Amino acid sequence: MVNGHPPVPSLILARHSSPRVDPEIPAAEWTLSDEGRVRAEVMAGAMRPHRPQRIYSSNEPKAIETATIVADCLSIPFQVAPGVHEHEGRDTGRHLPRPAFDAKIAEFFENPSRLVFGTETADDAHRRLAASIRDIAPENRFGSTVVVSHGTVISLFIGRSKGMDCHRLWKGLTIPAFSVLRLPGLDSVGDWSWTG
């Protein structure tokens, strides 16, 4: 039961847990920190009332580790899914200090059809994630499908689905976090569950 009601068929979109930051390697290769592994277990407990039936993740190590921990805690099957990874090519240049990175992200959201950095526009990243979610989130009669992805593309997907400011949503995301969306229309089931 969720708040006294039976669980609804849902998509749970989750941001991966806290990585071990290493500026010497691309962010796409980061793994979870010790704290990140603990936070992933906490997130699994918070997801339990929504009765997840399966879990998918992007191919990035921090997402795979997060999904594996959640799957183990909830005893559900896990697999890597194509197309749910972070904005492509953001690690092709040198590592950006935080203020420069934040400025690039703001420009990315403000100019969705223009290639700002990396190898994918915001519009392209959104289309790619949305297509993947349509493929892997069937309309389960009982329980939920979890997709562990990344902050930028999740913000694009949720923001555009709900008519929210994608950049403001990105700035407010904790790590990890998840949102439960009712299938098939992707109506929100409550607010974001911040587990950071």
Tab-separated table of N, CA and C in Angstrom, residues 40-180:
chain	number	residue	atom	x	y	z
A	40	ALA	N	22.168	4.456	-1.897
A	40	ALA	CA	21.414	3.608	-2.822
A	40	ALA	C	20.537	2.616	-2.047
A	41	GLU	N	21.050	2.092	-0.938
A	41	GLU	CA	20.253	1.187	-0.102
A	41	GLU	C	19.067	1.925	0.507
A	42	VAL	N	19.293	3.166	0.943
A	42	VAL	CA	18.200	3.973	1.506
A	42	VAL	C	17.133	4.221	0.440
A	43	MET	N	17.585	4.532	-0.780
A	43	MET	CA	16.632	4.765	-1.860
A	43	MET	C	15.819	3.504	-2.159
A	44	ALA	N	16.463	2.349	-2.114
A	44	ALA	CA	15.740	1.093	-2.344
A	44	ALA	C	14.610	0.931	-1.336
A	45	GLY	N	14.884	1.238	-0.076
A	45	GLY	CA	13.843	1.144	0.946
A	45	GLY	C	12.691	2.095	0.689
A	46	ALA	N	13.020	3.296	0.201
A	46	ALA	CA	11.971	4.271	-0.087
A	46	ALA	C	11.130	3.856	-1.293
A	47	MET	N	11.721	3.083	-2.203
A	47	MET	CA	10.981	2.608	-3.382
A	47	MET	C	10.080	1.412	-3.078
A	48	ARG	N	10.391	0.672	-2.035
A	48	ARG	CA	9.712	-0.602	-1.763
A	48	ARG	C	8.185	-0.520	-1.784
A	49	PRO	N	7.568	0.522	-1.188
A	49	PRO	CA	6.097	0.565	-1.191
A	49	PRO	C	5.472	0.645	-2.584
A	50	HIS	N	6.259	1.038	-3.583
A	50	HIS	CA	5.735	1.148	-4.949
A	50	HIS	C	5.838	-0.177	-5.709
A	51	ARG	N	6.309	-1.207	-5.034
A	51	ARG	CA	6.382	-2.575	-5.565
A	51	ARG	C	7.075	-2.658	-6.922
A	52	PRO	N	8.328	-2.215	-6.997
A	52	PRO	CA	9.056	-2.365	-8.266
A	52	PRO	C	9.153	-3.826	-8.681
A	53	GLN	N	8.957	-4.081	-9.952
A	53	GLN	CA	9.013	-5.443	-10.489
A	53	GLN	C	10.279	-5.708	-11.284
A	54	ARG	N	10.889	-4.647	-11.795
A	54	ARG	CA	12.113	-4.789	-12.581
A	54	ARG	C	12.842	-3.463	-12.536
A	55	ILE	N	14.145	-3.518	-12.840
A	55	ILE	CA	14.951	-2.304	-12.816
A	55	ILE	C	15.911	-2.309	-13.991
A	56	TYR	N	16.034	-1.153	-14.628
A	56	TYR	CA	16.950	-0.949	-15.743
A	56	TYR	C	17.894	0.190	-15.380
A	57	SER	N	19.068	0.219	-16.014
A	57	SER	CA	19.962	1.356	-15.797
A	57	SER	C	20.695	1.699	-17.077
A	58	SER	N	21.312	2.878	-17.046
A	58	SER	CA	22.204	3.251	-18.133
A	58	SER	C	23.459	2.386	-18.045
A	59	ASN	N	24.332	2.541	-19.041
A	59	ASN	CA	25.547	1.728	-19.075
A	59	ASN	C	26.703	2.351	-18.319
A	60	GLU	N	26.471	3.443	-17.596
A	60	GLU	CA	27.546	4.076	-16.835
A	60	GLU	C	27.720	3.366	-15.491
A	61	PRO	N	28.977	3.172	-15.040
A	61	PRO	CA	29.227	2.402	-13.812
A	61	PRO	C	28.447	2.878	-12.594
A	62	LYS	N	28.344	4.191	-12.381
A	62	LYS	CA	27.634	4.674	-11.191
A	62	LYS	C	26.152	4.338	-11.235
A	63	ALA	N	25.577	4.311	-12.435
A	63	ALA	CA	24.168	3.924	-12.570
A	63	ALA	C	23.998	2.419	-12.413
A	64	ILE	N	24.908	1.653	-13.001
A	64	ILE	CA	24.854	0.191	-12.865
A	64	ILE	C	24.979	-0.209	-11.401
A	65	GLU	N	25.929	0.402	-10.688
A	65	GLU	CA	26.089	0.077	-9.258
A	65	GLU	C	24.834	0.438	-8.473
A	66	THR	N	24.276	1.609	-8.738
A	66	THR	CA	23.048	2.016	-8.043
A	66	THR	C	21.933	1.015	-8.300
A	67	ALA	N	21.735	0.677	-9.564
A	67	ALA	CA	20.660	-0.253	-9.922
A	67	ALA	C	20.887	-1.638	-9.332
A	68	THR	N	22.122	-2.084	-9.311
A	68	THR	CA	22.436	-3.401	-8.749
A	68	THR	C	22.114	-3.447	-7.263
A	69	ILE	N	22.470	-2.387	-6.544
A	69	ILE	CA	22.173	-2.331	-5.104
A	69	ILE	C	20.661	-2.339	-4.878
A	70	VAL	N	19.934	-1.514	-5.637
A	70	VAL	CA	18.472	-1.467	-5.485
A	70	VAL	C	17.859	-2.827	-5.824
A	71	ALA	N	18.317	-3.428	-6.914
A	71	ALA	CA	17.790	-4.735	-7.319
A	71	ALA	C	18.049	-5.795	-6.254
A	72	ASP	N	19.257	-5.794	-5.683
A	72	ASP	CA	19.588	-6.772	-4.630
A	72	ASP	C	18.719	-6.546	-3.395
A	73	CYS	N	18.542	-5.285	-2.999
A	73	CYS	CA	17.738	-4.988	-1.809
A	73	CYS	C	16.282	-5.404	-1.993
A	74	LEU	N	15.767	-5.262	-3.221
A	74	LEU	CA	14.347	-5.531	-3.473
A	74	LEU	C	14.104	-6.892	-4.123
A	75	SER	N	15.190	-7.632	-4.383
A	75	SER	CA	15.091	-8.965	-4.998
A	75	SER	C	14.303	-8.931	-6.307
A	76	ILE	N	14.708	-8.019	-7.198
A	76	ILE	CA	14.056	-7.900	-8.499
A	76	ILE	C	15.112	-7.988	-9.594
A	77	PRO	N	14.720	-8.372	-10.817
A	77	PRO	CA	15.692	-8.485	-11.898
A	77	PRO	C	16.206	-7.134	-12.365
A	78	PHE	N	17.454	-7.131	-12.814
A	78	PHE	CA	18.117	-5.907	-13.280
A	78	PHE	C	18.773	-6.158	-14.623
A	79	GLN	N	18.737	-5.141	-15.490
A	79	GLN	CA	19.514	-5.200	-16.716
A	79	GLN	C	19.847	-3.798	-17.195
A	80	VAL	N	20.928	-3.701	-17.969
A	80	VAL	CA	21.321	-2.443	-18.592
A	80	VAL	C	20.420	-2.216	-19.804
A	81	ALA	N	19.974	-0.984	-19.981
A	81	ALA	CA	19.094	-0.642	-21.103
A	81	ALA	C	19.773	0.385	-22.003
A	82	PRO	N	19.637	0.221	-23.305
A	82	PRO	CA	20.189	1.230	-24.213
A	82	PRO	C	19.390	2.526	-24.152
A	83	GLY	N	20.080	3.635	-24.326
A	83	GLY	CA	19.392	4.906	-24.501
A	83	GLY	C	19.027	5.678	-23.262
A	84	VAL	N	19.344	5.180	-22.062
A	84	VAL	CA	18.972	5.918	-20.847
A	84	VAL	C	20.185	6.555	-20.174
A	85	HIS	N	21.286	6.684	-20.914
A	85	HIS	CA	22.514	7.276	-20.395
A	85	HIS	C	22.410	8.805	-20.377
A	86	GLU	N	23.435	9.404	-19.811
A	86	GLU	CA	23.493	10.863	-19.683
A	86	GLU	C	23.713	11.517	-21.038
A	87	HIS	N	23.538	12.831	-21.074
A	87	HIS	CA	23.794	13.664	-22.250
A	87	HIS	C	25.122	13.247	-22.888
A	88	GLU	N	25.098	12.921	-24.165
A	88	GLU	CA	26.258	12.311	-24.818
A	88	GLU	C	27.391	13.295	-25.068
A	89	GLY	N	28.609	12.795	-24.880
A	89	GLY	CA	29.799	13.530	-25.256
A	89	GLY	C	30.205	14.648	-24.334
A	90	ARG	N	29.607	14.711	-23.153
A	90	ARG	CA	29.952	15.825	-22.265
A	90	ARG	C	31.362	15.696	-21.713
A	91	ASP	N	31.981	14.511	-21.850
A	91	ASP	CA	33.351	14.315	-21.361
A	91	ASP	C	34.390	14.398	-22.475
A	92	THR	N	33.996	14.875	-23.641
A	92	THR	CA	34.947	14.887	-24.744
A	92	THR	C	35.997	15.985	-24.595
A	93	GLY	N	35.711	17.009	-23.837
A	93	GLY	CA	36.686	18.068	-23.605
A	93	GLY	C	37.356	17.909	-22.260
A	94	ARG	N	38.113	18.935	-21.865
A	94	ARG	CA	38.775	18.882	-20.559
A	94	ARG	C	37.735	18.976	-19.451
A	95	HIS	N	38.132	18.553	-18.251
A	95	HIS	CA	37.230	18.614	-17.097
A	95	HIS	C	36.956	20.078	-16.755
A	96	LEU	N	35.691	20.451	-16.683
A	96	LEU	CA	35.327	21.837	-16.401
A	96	LEU	C	35.180	22.056	-14.900
A	97	PRO	N	35.741	23.159	-14.367
A	97	PRO	CA	35.460	23.497	-12.967
A	97	PRO	C	33.965	23.767	-12.797
A	98	ARG	N	33.481	23.650	-11.577
A	98	ARG	CA	32.040	23.700	-11.318
A	98	ARG	C	31.346	24.940	-11.881
A	99	PRO	N	31.863	26.163	-11.684
A	99	PRO	CA	31.132	27.325	-12.237
A	99	PRO	C	31.011	27.271	-13.760
A	100	ALA	N	32.059	26.843	-14.438
A	100	ALA	CA	32.009	26.750	-15.903
A	100	ALA	C	31.042	25.656	-16.337
A	101	PHE	N	31.033	24.541	-15.609
A	101	PHE	CA	30.104	23.455	-15.922
A	101	PHE	C	28.659	23.909	-15.736
A	102	ASP	N	28.387	24.593	-14.622
A	102	ASP	CA	27.029	25.082	-14.365
A	102	ASP	C	26.573	26.044	-15.459
A	103	ALA	N	27.482	26.893	-15.934
A	103	ALA	CA	27.143	27.834	-17.001
A	103	ALA	C	26.813	27.089	-18.293
A	104	LYS	N	27.580	26.042	-18.595
A	104	LYS	CA	27.305	25.252	-19.799
A	104	LYS	C	25.957	24.541	-19.696
A	105	ILE	N	25.645	24.009	-18.521
A	105	ILE	CA	24.358	23.343	-18.320
A	105	ILE	C	23.203	24.333	-18.504
A	106	ALA	N	23.345	25.532	-17.953
A	106	ALA	CA	22.299	26.545	-18.118
A	106	ALA	C	22.098	26.855	-19.603
A	107	GLU	N	23.190	26.999	-20.339
A	107	GLU	CA	23.100	27.275	-21.771
A	107	GLU	C	22.467	26.099	-22.516
A	108	PHE	N	22.799	24.888	-22.092
A	108	PHE	CA	22.239	23.669	-22.686
A	108	PHE	C	20.714	23.653	-22.586
A	109	PHE	N	20.183	23.968	-21.392
A	109	PHE	CA	18.736	23.978	-21.207
A	109	PHE	C	18.070	25.163	-21.908
A	110	GLU	N	18.762	26.293	-21.967
A	110	GLU	CA	18.182	27.496	-22.568
A	110	GLU	C	18.161	27.449	-24.100
A	111	ASN	N	19.007	26.618	-24.683
A	111	ASN	CA	19.119	26.525	-26.146
A	111	ASN	C	18.983	25.062	-26.572
A	112	PRO	N	17.794	24.479	-26.393
A	112	PRO	CA	17.656	23.026	-26.555
A	112	PRO	C	17.909	22.494	-27.958
A	113	SER	N	17.765	23.322	-28.969
A	113	SER	CA	17.975	22.825	-30.330
A	113	SER	C	19.387	23.066	-30.838
A	114	ARG	N	20.206	23.741	-30.035
A	114	ARG	CA	21.571	24.073	-30.454
A	114	ARG	C	22.571	23.183	-29.733
A	115	LEU	N	23.622	22.760	-30.435
A	115	LEU	CA	24.682	21.965	-29.816
A	115	LEU	C	25.547	22.904	-28.980
A	116	VAL	N	25.436	22.769	-27.668
A	116	VAL	CA	26.116	23.664	-26.740
A	116	VAL	C	27.441	23.067	-26.301
A	117	PHE	N	27.399	21.825	-25.843
A	117	PHE	CA	28.625	21.088	-25.534
A	117	PHE	C	28.309	19.612	-25.624
A	118	GLY	N	29.365	18.813	-25.712
A	118	GLY	CA	29.152	17.400	-25.957
A	118	GLY	C	28.784	17.177	-27.416
A	119	THR	N	28.106	16.069	-27.676
A	119	THR	CA	27.775	15.697	-29.059
A	119	THR	C	26.276	15.543	-29.280
A	120	GLU	N	25.460	16.090	-28.358
A	120	GLU	CA	24.021	15.902	-28.413
A	120	GLU	C	23.330	17.167	-27.913
A	121	THR	N	22.335	17.623	-28.648
A	121	THR	CA	21.545	18.758	-28.161
A	121	THR	C	20.592	18.281	-27.065
A	122	ALA	N	20.004	19.239	-26.352
A	122	ALA	CA	19.004	18.885	-25.344
A	122	ALA	C	17.806	18.207	-26.003
A	123	ASP	N	17.380	18.709	-27.156
A	123	ASP	CA	16.258	18.084	-27.853
A	123	ASP	C	16.576	16.638	-28.225
A	124	ASP	N	17.783	16.396	-28.725
A	124	ASP	CA	18.180	15.037	-29.109
A	124	ASP	C	18.243	14.119	-27.893
A	125	ALA	N	18.794	14.622	-26.783
A	125	ALA	CA	18.890	13.814	-25.563
A	125	ALA	C	17.499	13.448	-25.059
A	126	HIS	N	16.575	14.397	-25.105
A	126	HIS	CA	15.209	14.124	-24.659
A	126	HIS	C	14.533	13.082	-25.538
A	127	ARG	N	14.664	13.239	-26.854
A	127	ARG	CA	14.051	12.265	-27.768
A	127	ARG	C	14.597	10.862	-27.525
A	128	ARG	N	15.880	10.761	-27.341
A	128	ARG	CA	16.526	9.457	-27.129
A	128	ARG	C	16.038	8.793	-25.838
A	129	LEU	N	16.008	9.559	-24.735
A	129	LEU	CA	15.539	8.982	-23.469
A	129	LEU	C	14.064	8.619	-23.544
A	130	ALA	N	13.248	9.495	-24.120
A	130	ALA	CA	11.809	9.223	-24.212
A	130	ALA	C	11.534	7.968	-25.027
A	131	ALA	N	12.266	7.788	-26.119
A	131	ALA	CA	12.077	6.588	-26.942
A	131	ALA	C	12.460	5.337	-26.165
A	132	SER	N	13.539	5.406	-25.399
A	132	SER	CA	13.970	4.247	-24.613
A	132	SER	C	12.962	3.909	-23.532
A	133	ILE	N	12.443	4.934	-22.866
A	133	ILE	CA	11.446	4.695	-21.821
A	133	ILE	C	10.190	4.058	-22.405
A	134	ARG	N	9.756	4.499	-23.574
A	134	ARG	CA	8.587	3.874	-24.214
A	134	ARG	C	8.831	2.390	-24.480
A	135	ASP	N	10.065	2.040	-24.773
A	135	ASP	CA	10.398	0.644	-25.067
A	135	ASP	C	10.462	-0.233	-23.813
A	136	ILE	N	10.898	0.344	-22.683
A	136	ILE	CA	11.186	-0.514	-21.517
A	136	ILE	C	10.214	-0.347	-20.357
A	137	ALA	N	9.251	0.558	-20.455
A	137	ALA	CA	8.318	0.764	-19.344
A	137	ALA	C	6.920	0.315	-19.734
A	138	PRO	N	6.673	-0.989	-19.742
A	138	PRO	CA	5.340	-1.476	-20.096
A	138	PRO	C	4.314	-1.068	-19.051
A	139	GLU	N	3.051	-1.123	-19.441
A	139	GLU	CA	1.970	-0.754	-18.528
A	139	GLU	C	1.652	-1.931	-17.601
A	140	ASN	N	2.511	-2.117	-16.590
A	140	ASN	CA	2.301	-3.204	-15.641
A	140	ASN	C	0.979	-3.009	-14.908
A	141	ARG	N	0.253	-4.078	-14.699
A	141	ARG	CA	-0.973	-3.985	-13.901
A	141	ARG	C	-0.657	-3.855	-12.427
A	142	PHE	N	0.462	-4.421	-12.004
A	142	PHE	CA	0.815	-4.421	-10.587
A	142	PHE	C	2.281	-4.017	-10.462
A	143	GLY	N	2.538	-2.960	-9.707
A	143	GLY	CA	3.915	-2.597	-9.443
A	143	GLY	C	4.500	-1.624	-10.438
A	144	SER	N	5.804	-1.500	-10.386
A	144	SER	CA	6.493	-0.438	-11.090
A	144	SER	C	7.718	-0.936	-11.826
A	145	THR	N	8.135	-0.150	-12.806
A	145	THR	CA	9.395	-0.350	-13.500
A	145	THR	C	10.312	0.798	-13.112
A	146	VAL	N	11.531	0.484	-12.679
A	146	VAL	CA	12.511	1.489	-12.279
A	146	VAL	C	13.516	1.680	-13.413
A	147	VAL	N	13.837	2.935	-13.704
A	147	VAL	CA	14.902	3.270	-14.650
A	147	VAL	C	15.890	4.175	-13.919
A	148	VAL	N	17.129	3.698	-13.754
A	148	VAL	CA	18.179	4.497	-13.121
A	148	VAL	C	18.953	5.220	-14.220
A	149	SER	N	18.867	6.538	-14.186
A	149	SER	CA	19.477	7.344	-15.235
A	149	SER	C	20.275	8.480	-14.587
A	150	HIS	N	20.254	9.665	-15.217
A	150	HIS	CA	21.157	10.754	-14.832
A	150	HIS	C	20.418	12.076	-14.794
A	151	GLY	N	20.965	13.008	-14.006
A	151	GLY	CA	20.273	14.250	-13.698
A	151	GLY	C	19.845	15.086	-14.874
A	152	THR	N	20.720	15.263	-15.864
A	152	THR	CA	20.391	16.154	-16.970
A	152	THR	C	19.244	15.603	-17.806
A	153	VAL	N	19.342	14.339	-18.192
A	153	VAL	CA	18.294	13.780	-19.061
A	153	VAL	C	16.992	13.541	-18.297
A	154	ILE	N	17.079	13.191	-17.012
A	154	ILE	CA	15.868	13.059	-16.204
A	154	ILE	C	15.167	14.411	-16.097
A	155	SER	N	15.941	15.477	-15.896
A	155	SER	CA	15.352	16.813	-15.795
A	155	SER	C	14.656	17.200	-17.096
A	156	LEU	N	15.258	16.852	-18.225
A	156	LEU	CA	14.615	17.105	-19.513
A	156	LEU	C	13.296	16.342	-19.626
A	157	PHE	N	13.320	15.059	-19.273
A	157	PHE	CA	12.140	14.219	-19.435
A	157	PHE	C	11.007	14.664	-18.510
A	158	ILE	N	11.314	14.821	-17.229
A	158	ILE	CA	10.285	15.216	-16.259
A	158	ILE	C	9.807	16.635	-16.557
A	159	GLY	N	10.735	17.547	-16.786
A	159	GLY	CA	10.371	18.932	-17.033
A	159	GLY	C	9.444	19.080	-18.219
A	160	ARG	N	9.780	18.396	-19.315
A	160	ARG	CA	8.942	18.507	-20.500
A	160	ARG	C	7.620	17.754	-20.328
A	161	SER	N	7.626	16.661	-19.603
A	161	SER	CA	6.379	15.923	-19.374
A	161	SER	C	5.409	16.720	-18.513
A	162	LYS	N	5.949	17.499	-17.579
A	162	LYS	CA	5.119	18.193	-16.598
A	162	LYS	C	5.023	19.694	-16.829
A	163	GLY	N	5.666	20.213	-17.889
A	163	GLY	CA	5.639	21.649	-18.129
A	163	GLY	C	6.403	22.438	-17.088
A	164	MET	N	7.486	21.841	-16.567
A	164	MET	CA	8.308	22.484	-15.544
A	164	MET	C	9.558	23.066	-16.189
A	165	ASP	N	10.231	23.958	-15.479
A	165	ASP	CA	11.496	24.526	-15.916
A	165	ASP	C	12.582	23.463	-15.734
A	166	CYS	N	13.112	22.949	-16.826
A	166	CYS	CA	14.075	21.834	-16.761
A	166	CYS	C	15.342	22.228	-16.010
A	167	HIS	N	15.821	23.455	-16.227
A	167	HIS	CA	17.050	23.878	-15.556
A	167	HIS	C	16.828	24.017	-14.061
A	168	ARG	N	15.701	24.594	-13.665
A	168	ARG	CA	15.402	24.711	-12.231
A	168	ARG	C	15.267	23.327	-11.594
A	169	LEU	N	14.639	22.410	-12.302
A	169	LEU	CA	14.514	21.043	-11.794
A	169	LEU	C	15.895	20.427	-11.606
A	170	TRP	N	16.784	20.589	-12.599
A	170	TRP	CA	18.146	20.046	-12.516
A	170	TRP	C	18.871	20.616	-11.300
A	171	LYS	N	18.752	21.924	-11.076
A	171	LYS	CA	19.458	22.555	-9.955
A	171	LYS	C	18.945	22.048	-8.609
A	172	GLY	N	17.681	21.626	-8.559
A	172	GLY	CA	17.100	21.176	-7.294
A	172	GLY	C	17.259	19.699	-7.010
A	173	LEU	N	17.771	18.933	-7.977
A	173	LEU	CA	17.895	17.484	-7.774
A	173	LEU	C	18.923	17.146	-6.706
A	174	THR	N	18.567	16.243	-5.822
A	174	THR	CA	19.559	15.680	-4.908
A	174	THR	C	20.132	14.428	-5.561
A	175	ILE	N	21.065	13.806	-4.863
A	175	ILE	CA	21.697	12.620	-5.417
A	175	ILE	C	21.824	11.569	-4.317
A	176	PRO	N	21.111	10.462	-4.398
A	176	PRO	CA	20.149	10.106	-5.442
A	176	PRO	C	18.784	10.732	-5.189
A	177	ALA	N	17.882	10.533	-6.122
A	177	ALA	CA	16.486	10.964	-5.993
A	177	ALA	C	15.663	10.119	-6.957
A	178	PHE	N	14.361	10.061	-6.703
A	178	PHE	CA	13.504	9.377	-7.673
A	178	PHE	C	12.122	10.013	-7.705
A	179	SER	N	11.454	9.833	-8.831
A	179	SER	CA	10.095	10.316	-9.007
A	179	SER	C	9.244	9.170	-9.518
A	180	VAL	N	8.022	9.074	-9.017
A	180	VAL	CA	7.098	8.019	-9.423
A	180	VAL	C	6.055	8.620	-10.350
